[in-house]
């Protein structure tokens, strides 16, 4: 049951020292939803800190001021913790305990909630991004939405809808985009960085993908062993786009990537075209997600055996259709 923005705004107004946290491996929505609050709450005269323990991507560094981000958090300094875009405790990483022990806490999110609970909660799974929820809250707080804040919110909204292409794009996302553009969001700069800027590293990773992907009937996949990952000087997160890149292939109904992130530990990412369901497949492997995008993590003897067991499950569910 959601608390009203009025109630949440009241809790914020009562607090003097506020900490903002978001999920590990922050994406643009994690950054947009939290940084917009950072600037907005400062306007209200609050002492605000934002904590992120991960390195940001090169593109992220081009769109935000990373100097405002802190790593070390002394929990005792804050009377309120706000988390954005995060459904589970473990996704808060090193800040999990701070959040759990906070005097007052607020959860703002658009994922199906797992086990992250605040004193106050606002979780809207119909919202295509958490940045839209931050926008509504900032309005309830009567914060002046500056061009800077509007740009951060637009950045998050645009990223989570993949520039208004993903199926989670709805009337509200488009209406919010309209409002943010009116408020001065710097859309051309954001688009340039998010959709038209690639690092050499990203090109290298794409080269690997297109040299090594396989297609069996309507299933496209790419395998990245631990040694491949080392050779690419990449982290698992760098290859996270592989399954969404592959699902764009004509004739592919289902796409997946298997990445051996540590020895014999495999992280699988699935994507499906409209009308196909990869959540059921991921669930068979102990994972979960959405119909169109899901994932699982499993141990296995080799990347080939992992691939074979995935293909068996895919075949089983495809033949049921
Ligand atoms: Mn999000």
Short mmCIF file of C-alpha atoms in Angstrom, two decimals, residues 174-319:
data_model
loop_
_atom_site.label_atom_id
_atom_site.label_comp_id
_atom_site.label_asym_id
_atom_site.label_seq_id
_atom_site.Cartn_x
_atom_site.Cartn_y
_atom_site.Cartn_z
CA UNK A 174 5.10 10.79 -22.82
CA UNK A 175 3.20 13.40 -20.83
CA UNK A 176 6.04 13.63 -18.30
CA UNK A 177 8.54 13.97 -21.14
CA UNK A 178 6.44 16.82 -22.54
CA UNK A 179 6.43 18.57 -19.17
CA UNK A 180 10.17 18.11 -18.72
CA UNK A 181 10.92 19.46 -22.18
CA UNK A 182 8.75 22.47 -21.35
CA UNK A 183 10.75 22.96 -18.18
CA UNK A 184 13.93 23.13 -20.22
CA UNK A 185 15.35 19.59 -20.19
CA UNK A 186 18.37 19.53 -22.45
CA UNK A 187 17.10 16.70 -24.66
CA UNK A 188 19.53 17.07 -27.55
CA UNK A 189 22.56 16.82 -25.28
CA UNK A 190 21.08 13.83 -23.43
CA UNK A 191 20.21 12.07 -26.71
CA UNK A 192 23.65 12.75 -28.10
CA UNK A 193 25.33 11.10 -25.11
CA UNK A 194 22.85 8.30 -24.50
CA UNK A 195 22.21 7.18 -28.05
CA UNK A 196 24.92 8.60 -30.28
CA UNK A 197 28.08 8.22 -28.25
CA UNK A 198 30.03 4.98 -28.10
CA UNK A 199 33.36 4.37 -26.49
CA UNK A 200 35.99 2.35 -28.35
CA UNK A 201 35.48 -0.24 -25.66
CA UNK A 202 31.80 -0.54 -26.56
CA UNK A 203 32.71 -1.01 -30.22
CA UNK A 204 35.17 -3.76 -29.22
CA UNK A 205 32.46 -5.50 -27.22
CA UNK A 206 30.05 -5.28 -30.16
CA UNK A 207 32.71 -6.72 -32.42
CA UNK A 208 32.99 -9.72 -30.10
CA UNK A 209 29.20 -10.10 -30.04
CA UNK A 210 28.78 -10.06 -33.82
CA UNK A 211 31.74 -12.35 -34.39
CA UNK A 212 30.59 -14.95 -31.92
CA UNK A 213 26.78 -14.97 -31.70
CA UNK A 214 24.88 -18.02 -32.87
CA UNK A 215 21.37 -18.51 -34.14
CA UNK A 216 19.46 -21.77 -33.73
CA UNK A 217 16.04 -21.55 -35.36
CA UNK A 218 14.51 -18.44 -33.81
CA UNK A 219 16.85 -18.31 -30.81
CA UNK A 220 19.89 -16.03 -30.90
CA UNK A 221 22.53 -16.28 -28.23
CA UNK A 222 26.03 -15.24 -27.26
CA UNK A 223 28.37 -17.00 -24.84
CA UNK A 224 31.11 -15.19 -22.96
CA UNK A 225 33.41 -17.45 -20.95
CA UNK A 226 35.48 -16.22 -18.04
CA UNK A 227 38.61 -16.20 -20.22
CA UNK A 228 36.77 -14.30 -23.00
CA UNK A 229 35.81 -11.72 -20.41
CA UNK A 230 39.42 -11.43 -19.29
CA UNK A 231 40.63 -11.12 -22.89
CA UNK A 232 38.08 -8.38 -23.53
CA UNK A 233 39.23 -6.63 -20.34
CA UNK A 234 35.53 -6.32 -19.62
CA UNK A 235 33.27 -6.72 -16.65
CA UNK A 236 30.03 -8.65 -16.79
CA UNK A 237 28.10 -5.35 -16.69
CA UNK A 238 29.85 -4.21 -19.88
CA UNK A 239 28.24 -7.11 -21.76
CA UNK A 240 24.76 -6.62 -20.32
CA UNK A 241 23.51 -5.15 -23.57
CA UNK A 242 24.20 -8.35 -25.56
CA UNK A 243 20.76 -9.94 -25.22
CA UNK A 244 18.88 -6.72 -26.08
CA UNK A 245 21.19 -6.18 -29.05
CA UNK A 246 20.55 -9.75 -30.29
CA UNK A 247 16.76 -9.63 -29.95
CA UNK A 248 16.75 -6.95 -32.63
CA UNK A 249 17.84 -9.55 -35.20
CA UNK A 250 15.15 -10.30 -37.73
CA UNK A 251 13.88 -13.82 -37.14
CA UNK A 252 14.91 -13.95 -33.48
CA UNK A 253 11.99 -14.53 -31.11
CA UNK A 254 14.17 -15.14 -28.07
CA UNK A 255 17.71 -13.97 -27.36
CA UNK A 256 20.01 -14.69 -24.47
CA UNK A 257 23.54 -14.15 -23.32
CA UNK A 258 25.50 -16.32 -20.90
CA UNK A 259 28.35 -14.60 -19.14
CA UNK A 260 30.71 -16.51 -16.89
CA UNK A 261 31.25 -13.72 -14.39
CA UNK A 262 33.43 -15.86 -12.14
CA UNK A 263 34.74 -19.40 -12.60
CA UNK A 264 31.79 -21.76 -13.25
CA UNK A 265 29.26 -19.09 -12.25
CA UNK A 266 27.02 -18.04 -15.12
CA UNK A 267 24.78 -14.98 -15.42
CA UNK A 268 22.10 -15.30 -18.04
CA UNK A 269 20.11 -12.47 -19.57
CA UNK A 270 17.03 -13.12 -21.72
CA UNK A 271 15.06 -10.93 -24.09
CA UNK A 272 11.90 -11.80 -26.01
CA UNK A 273 10.04 -10.27 -28.89
CA UNK A 274 6.40 -9.35 -28.35
CA UNK A 275 4.26 -12.45 -27.87
CA UNK A 276 7.10 -14.51 -26.34
CA UNK A 277 7.71 -15.09 -22.65
CA UNK A 278 11.21 -15.38 -21.21
CA UNK A 279 10.18 -14.96 -17.58
CA UNK A 280 8.90 -18.56 -17.48
CA UNK A 281 12.19 -19.76 -18.92
CA UNK A 282 14.24 -17.75 -16.41
CA UNK A 283 12.08 -19.06 -13.57
CA UNK A 284 12.94 -22.64 -14.59
CA UNK A 285 16.55 -21.68 -13.89
CA UNK A 286 15.74 -20.12 -10.51
CA UNK A 287 15.67 -16.57 -11.88
CA UNK A 288 12.89 -14.17 -12.78
CA UNK A 289 11.98 -10.89 -14.40
CA UNK A 290 9.45 -9.65 -16.90
CA UNK A 291 7.88 -11.41 -19.89
CA UNK A 292 10.13 -9.53 -22.31
CA UNK A 293 13.28 -9.25 -20.20
CA UNK A 294 14.43 -11.72 -17.56
CA UNK A 295 17.55 -13.22 -16.04
CA UNK A 296 19.03 -15.99 -13.93
CA UNK A 297 22.30 -16.92 -12.26
CA UNK A 298 23.46 -20.50 -12.09
CA UNK A 299 26.49 -22.66 -11.42
CA UNK A 300 27.53 -25.03 -14.17
CA UNK A 301 30.30 -27.32 -15.33
CA UNK A 302 30.96 -25.42 -18.57
CA UNK A 303 29.44 -22.67 -20.64
CA UNK A 304 28.40 -25.20 -23.30
CA UNK A 305 26.46 -27.36 -20.82
CA UNK A 306 24.78 -24.24 -19.46
CA UNK A 307 23.83 -23.23 -23.00
CA UNK A 308 22.48 -26.75 -23.70
CA UNK A 309 20.29 -26.74 -20.63
CA UNK A 310 18.92 -23.32 -21.55
CA UNK A 311 18.17 -24.50 -25.10
CA UNK A 312 16.33 -27.55 -23.71
CA UNK A 313 14.11 -25.34 -21.57
CA UNK A 314 13.52 -22.93 -24.46
CA UNK A 315 12.52 -25.83 -26.73
CA UNK A 316 10.19 -27.27 -24.12
CA UNK A 317 8.34 -23.98 -23.72
CA UNK A 318 8.36 -23.14 -27.41
CA UNK A 319 6.78 -26.50 -28.28
#
